[in-house]
Short mmCIF file of C-alpha atoms in Angstrom, two decimals:
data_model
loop_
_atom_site.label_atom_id
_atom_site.label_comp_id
_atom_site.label_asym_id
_atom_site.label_seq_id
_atom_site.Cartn_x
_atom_site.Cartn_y
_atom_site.Cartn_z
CA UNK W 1 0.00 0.00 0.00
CA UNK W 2 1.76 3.58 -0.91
CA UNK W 3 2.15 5.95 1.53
CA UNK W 4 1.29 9.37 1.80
CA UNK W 5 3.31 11.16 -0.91
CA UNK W 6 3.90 14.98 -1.30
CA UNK W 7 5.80 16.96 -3.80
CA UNK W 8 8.20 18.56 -4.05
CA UNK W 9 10.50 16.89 -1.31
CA UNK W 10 12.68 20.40 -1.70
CA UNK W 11 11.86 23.84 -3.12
CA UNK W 12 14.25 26.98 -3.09
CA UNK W 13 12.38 30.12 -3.79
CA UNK W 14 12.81 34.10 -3.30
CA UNK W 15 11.26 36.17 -0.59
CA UNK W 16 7.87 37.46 -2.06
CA UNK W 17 7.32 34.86 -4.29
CA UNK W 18 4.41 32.13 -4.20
CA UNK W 19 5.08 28.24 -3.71
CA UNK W 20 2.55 25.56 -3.58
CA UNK W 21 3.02 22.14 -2.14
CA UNK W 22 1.02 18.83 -3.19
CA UNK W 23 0.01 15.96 -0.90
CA UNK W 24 -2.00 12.71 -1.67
CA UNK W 25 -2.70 11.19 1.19
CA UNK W 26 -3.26 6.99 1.82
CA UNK W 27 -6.29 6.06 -0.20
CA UNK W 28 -9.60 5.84 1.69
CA UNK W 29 -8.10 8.17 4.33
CA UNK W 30 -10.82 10.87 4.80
CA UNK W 31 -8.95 13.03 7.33
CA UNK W 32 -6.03 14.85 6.05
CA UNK W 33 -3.58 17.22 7.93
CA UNK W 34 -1.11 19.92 6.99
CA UNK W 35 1.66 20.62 9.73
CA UNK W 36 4.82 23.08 9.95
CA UNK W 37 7.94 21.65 11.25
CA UNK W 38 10.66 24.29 12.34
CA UNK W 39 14.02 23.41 12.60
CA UNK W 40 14.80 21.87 16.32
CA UNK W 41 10.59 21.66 17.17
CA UNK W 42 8.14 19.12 16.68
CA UNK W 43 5.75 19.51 14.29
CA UNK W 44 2.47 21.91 14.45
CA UNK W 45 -0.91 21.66 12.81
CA UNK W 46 -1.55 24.00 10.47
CA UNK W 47 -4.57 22.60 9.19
CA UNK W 48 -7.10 19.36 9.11
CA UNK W 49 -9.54 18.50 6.26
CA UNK W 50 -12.20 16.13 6.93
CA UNK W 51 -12.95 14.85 3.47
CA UNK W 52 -13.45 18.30 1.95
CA UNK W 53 -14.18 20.61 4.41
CA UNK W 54 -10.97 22.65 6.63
CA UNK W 55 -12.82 21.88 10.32
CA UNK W 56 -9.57 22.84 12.03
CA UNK W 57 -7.73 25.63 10.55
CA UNK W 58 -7.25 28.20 13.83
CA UNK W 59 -3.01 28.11 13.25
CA UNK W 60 -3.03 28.33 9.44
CA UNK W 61 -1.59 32.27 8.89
CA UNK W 62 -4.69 33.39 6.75
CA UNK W 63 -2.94 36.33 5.79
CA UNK W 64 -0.69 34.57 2.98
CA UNK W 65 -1.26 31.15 3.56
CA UNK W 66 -4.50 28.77 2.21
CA UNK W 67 -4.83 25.51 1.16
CA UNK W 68 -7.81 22.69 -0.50
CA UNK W 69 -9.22 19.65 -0.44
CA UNK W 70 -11.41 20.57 -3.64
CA UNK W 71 -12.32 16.61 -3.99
CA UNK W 72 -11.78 15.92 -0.76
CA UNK W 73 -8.80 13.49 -1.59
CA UNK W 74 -5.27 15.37 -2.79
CA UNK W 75 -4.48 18.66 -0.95
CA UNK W 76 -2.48 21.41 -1.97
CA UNK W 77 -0.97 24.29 0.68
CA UNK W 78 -0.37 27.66 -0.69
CA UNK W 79 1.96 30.41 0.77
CA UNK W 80 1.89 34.26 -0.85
CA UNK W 81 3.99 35.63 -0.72
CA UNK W 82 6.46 33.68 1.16
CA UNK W 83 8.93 35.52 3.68
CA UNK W 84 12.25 34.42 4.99
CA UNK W 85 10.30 33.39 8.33
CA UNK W 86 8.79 30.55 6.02
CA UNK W 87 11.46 28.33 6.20
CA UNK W 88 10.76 24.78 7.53
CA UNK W 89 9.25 21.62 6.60
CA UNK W 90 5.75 21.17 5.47
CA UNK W 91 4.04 17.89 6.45
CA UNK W 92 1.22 15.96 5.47
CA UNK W 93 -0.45 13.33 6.80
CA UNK W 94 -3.43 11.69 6.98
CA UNK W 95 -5.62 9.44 9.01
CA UNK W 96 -8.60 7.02 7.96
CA UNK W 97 -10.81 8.95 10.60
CA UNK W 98 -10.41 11.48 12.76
CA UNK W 99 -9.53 9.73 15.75
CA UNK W 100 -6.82 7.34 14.16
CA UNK W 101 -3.65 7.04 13.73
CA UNK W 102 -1.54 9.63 11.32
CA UNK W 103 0.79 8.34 8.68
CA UNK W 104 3.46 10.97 7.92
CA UNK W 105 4.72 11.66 4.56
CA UNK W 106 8.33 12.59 3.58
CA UNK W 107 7.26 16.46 3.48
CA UNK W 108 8.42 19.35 1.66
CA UNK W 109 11.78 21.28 2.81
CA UNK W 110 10.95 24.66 2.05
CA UNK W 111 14.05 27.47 2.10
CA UNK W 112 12.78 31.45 1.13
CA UNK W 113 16.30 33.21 0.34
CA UNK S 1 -3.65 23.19 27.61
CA UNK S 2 -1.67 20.76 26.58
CA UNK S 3 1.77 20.12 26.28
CA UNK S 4 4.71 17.90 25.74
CA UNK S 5 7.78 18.46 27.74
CA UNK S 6 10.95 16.27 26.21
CA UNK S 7 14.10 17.66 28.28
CA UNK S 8 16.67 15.10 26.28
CA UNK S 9 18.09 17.27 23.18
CA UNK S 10 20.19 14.38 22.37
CA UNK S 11 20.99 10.68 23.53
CA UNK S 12 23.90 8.13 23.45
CA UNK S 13 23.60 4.78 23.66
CA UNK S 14 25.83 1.68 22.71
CA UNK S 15 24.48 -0.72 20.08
CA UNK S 16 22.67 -3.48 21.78
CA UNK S 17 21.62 -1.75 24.72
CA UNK S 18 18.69 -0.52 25.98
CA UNK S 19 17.73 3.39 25.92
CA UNK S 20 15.27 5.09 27.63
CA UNK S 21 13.72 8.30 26.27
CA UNK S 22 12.17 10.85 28.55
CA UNK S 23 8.32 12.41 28.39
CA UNK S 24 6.28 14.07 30.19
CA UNK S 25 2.61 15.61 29.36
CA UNK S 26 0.05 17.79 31.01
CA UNK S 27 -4.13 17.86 30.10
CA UNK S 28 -6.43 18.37 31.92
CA UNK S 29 -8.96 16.08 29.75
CA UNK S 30 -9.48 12.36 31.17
CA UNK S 31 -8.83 10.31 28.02
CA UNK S 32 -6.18 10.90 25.57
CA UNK S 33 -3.72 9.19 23.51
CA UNK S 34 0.19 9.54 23.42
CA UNK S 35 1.97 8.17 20.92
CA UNK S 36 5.65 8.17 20.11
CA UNK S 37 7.21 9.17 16.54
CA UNK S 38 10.59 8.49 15.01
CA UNK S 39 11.65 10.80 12.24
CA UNK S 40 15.02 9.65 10.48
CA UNK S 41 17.26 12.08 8.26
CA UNK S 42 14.63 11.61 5.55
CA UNK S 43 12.37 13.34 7.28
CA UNK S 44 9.46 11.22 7.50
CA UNK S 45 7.69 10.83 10.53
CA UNK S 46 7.19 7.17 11.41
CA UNK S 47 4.49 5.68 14.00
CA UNK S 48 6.61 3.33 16.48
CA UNK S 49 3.79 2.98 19.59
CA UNK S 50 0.45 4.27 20.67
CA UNK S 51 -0.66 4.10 24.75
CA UNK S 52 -4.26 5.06 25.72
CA UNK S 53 -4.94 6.87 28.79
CA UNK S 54 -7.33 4.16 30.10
CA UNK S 55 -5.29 1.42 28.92
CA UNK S 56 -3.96 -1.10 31.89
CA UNK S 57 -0.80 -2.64 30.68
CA UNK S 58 1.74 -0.57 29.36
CA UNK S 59 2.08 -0.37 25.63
CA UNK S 60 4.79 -2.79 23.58
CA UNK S 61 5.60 -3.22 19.79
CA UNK S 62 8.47 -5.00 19.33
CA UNK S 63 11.66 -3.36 20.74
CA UNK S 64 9.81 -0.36 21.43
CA UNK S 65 7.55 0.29 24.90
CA UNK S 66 6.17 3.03 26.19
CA UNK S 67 6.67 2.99 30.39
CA UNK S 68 3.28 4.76 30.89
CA UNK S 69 3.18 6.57 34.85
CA UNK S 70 -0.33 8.56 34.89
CA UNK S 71 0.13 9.64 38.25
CA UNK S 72 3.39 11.06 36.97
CA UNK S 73 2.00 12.32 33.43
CA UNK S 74 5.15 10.13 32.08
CA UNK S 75 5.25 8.07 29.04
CA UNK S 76 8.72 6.99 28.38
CA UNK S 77 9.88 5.20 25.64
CA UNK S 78 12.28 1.98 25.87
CA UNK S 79 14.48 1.36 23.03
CA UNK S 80 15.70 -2.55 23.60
CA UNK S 81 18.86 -4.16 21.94
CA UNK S 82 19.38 -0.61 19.72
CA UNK S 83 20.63 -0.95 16.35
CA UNK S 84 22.53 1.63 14.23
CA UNK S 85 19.53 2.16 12.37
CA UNK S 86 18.00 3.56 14.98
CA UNK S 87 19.85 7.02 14.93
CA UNK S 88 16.78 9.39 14.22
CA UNK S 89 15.11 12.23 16.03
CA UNK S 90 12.82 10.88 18.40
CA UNK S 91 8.65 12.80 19.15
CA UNK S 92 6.82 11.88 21.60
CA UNK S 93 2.51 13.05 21.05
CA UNK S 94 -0.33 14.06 22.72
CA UNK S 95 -3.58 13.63 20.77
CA UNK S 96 -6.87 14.98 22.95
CA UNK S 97 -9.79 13.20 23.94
CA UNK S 98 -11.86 11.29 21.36
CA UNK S 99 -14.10 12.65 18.91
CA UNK S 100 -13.59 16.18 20.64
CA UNK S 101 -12.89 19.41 18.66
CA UNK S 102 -9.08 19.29 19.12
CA UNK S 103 -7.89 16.08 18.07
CA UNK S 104 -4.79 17.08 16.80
CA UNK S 105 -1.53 15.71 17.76
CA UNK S 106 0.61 17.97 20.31
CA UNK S 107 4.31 17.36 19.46
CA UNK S 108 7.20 17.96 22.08
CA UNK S 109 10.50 18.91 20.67
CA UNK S 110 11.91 15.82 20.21
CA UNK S 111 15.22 13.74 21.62
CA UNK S 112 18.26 13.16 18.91
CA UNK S 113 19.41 9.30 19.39
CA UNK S 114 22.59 8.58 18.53
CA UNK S 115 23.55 4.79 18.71
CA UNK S 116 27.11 4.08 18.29
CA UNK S 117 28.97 0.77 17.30
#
């Protein structure tokens, strides 16, 4: 069974420029979760999608950051414009329901220069 | 609220012995979940053990078990016979009670185990 995959694993961009990072999570998972990891700390929820709706999106940064679930499957998180602050790791994961267990995937190293 | 307090930054042990990572937690909810994580260099975070708060016996999968001390809000996690492979940042989790509004997972900052030949 694949795992929860998200693209890119790396992405290098400028200050002030968008970036946009995929995840599909395990199939038949309806609960899927966005989290920032920054260097040293454990990881924090940014957001959780049940199916297709955001029910939990309180530490997403609404200012410059969104994200979907538009078939409540594949997710992608947005940030614009990014700022040097942005740097970290981007995790998805996702979980069959919302009380059970979260598989990780590899998530996306983000660096703003 | 909740939180995770790891105080190890970093941990040596000798291949082949046994390791014991530190955790402590404070809720004030009555059933919760921990759960401990391992995230090697690849950066992927990897399930190793899950303890419930109402659960009797102490959690075990494998090498891996979680010393669970609710009095104590401690749920350590023992590493037996360690292998090289297990050199990897270590998170131990909170998740909140059950189908309640917060069910996300409450991370500590993780313990760095090193296990040398």
């Amino acid at each position: 069974e694949a795992g929860v995959v998200q693209s890119p694993r790396y992405k290098i961009i400028e200050k002030k420029q968008p970036v946009a990072f995929w995840c599909n999570p395990i199939s038949g998972h309806n609960t899927l979760y966005w989290y920032l990891q920054n260097l040293g700390q454990g990881p924090e929820l940014l957001i959780r999608y049940e199916n297709e709706e955001a029910v939990d999106d309180s530490q997403l940064p609404k200012d410059r950051f969104s994200a979907e679930r538009l078939k409540g499957v594949d997710s992608t998180l947005k940030i614009q414009p990014a700022e040097l602050g942005d740097s970290a790791v981007y995790l998805c994961a996702s979980s069959l329901e919302r009380g059970s267990e979260q598989y990780f995937g590899p998530g996306t190293r983000l660096t703003v220069t | 609220a909740q939180k995770i307090t790891q105080t190890q930054p970093g941990m040596f042990v000798q291949e082949k012995e046994a390791v014991t990572l530190d955790c402590t937690y404070d809720t004030s909810d009555q059933s919760y979940g921990l759960f401990w994580y391992k995230q090697p260099s690849s950066g992927e975070m990897i399930f190793l053990i899950y303890q419930g708060s109402y659960d009797e016996q102490n959690a075990t999968e494998g090498r891996y078990s979680l010393n669970f001390q609710k009095a104590r809000k401690s749920a350590n996690l023992v590493i037996s016979a360690s292998q090289l492979g297990d050199s990897a940042m270590y998170f131990c989790a909170m998740r909140g009670r059950y189908g309640g509004a917060t069910n996300k997972l409450i991370f500590g900052t993780g313990t760095l185990l090193a296990v040398q030949p």
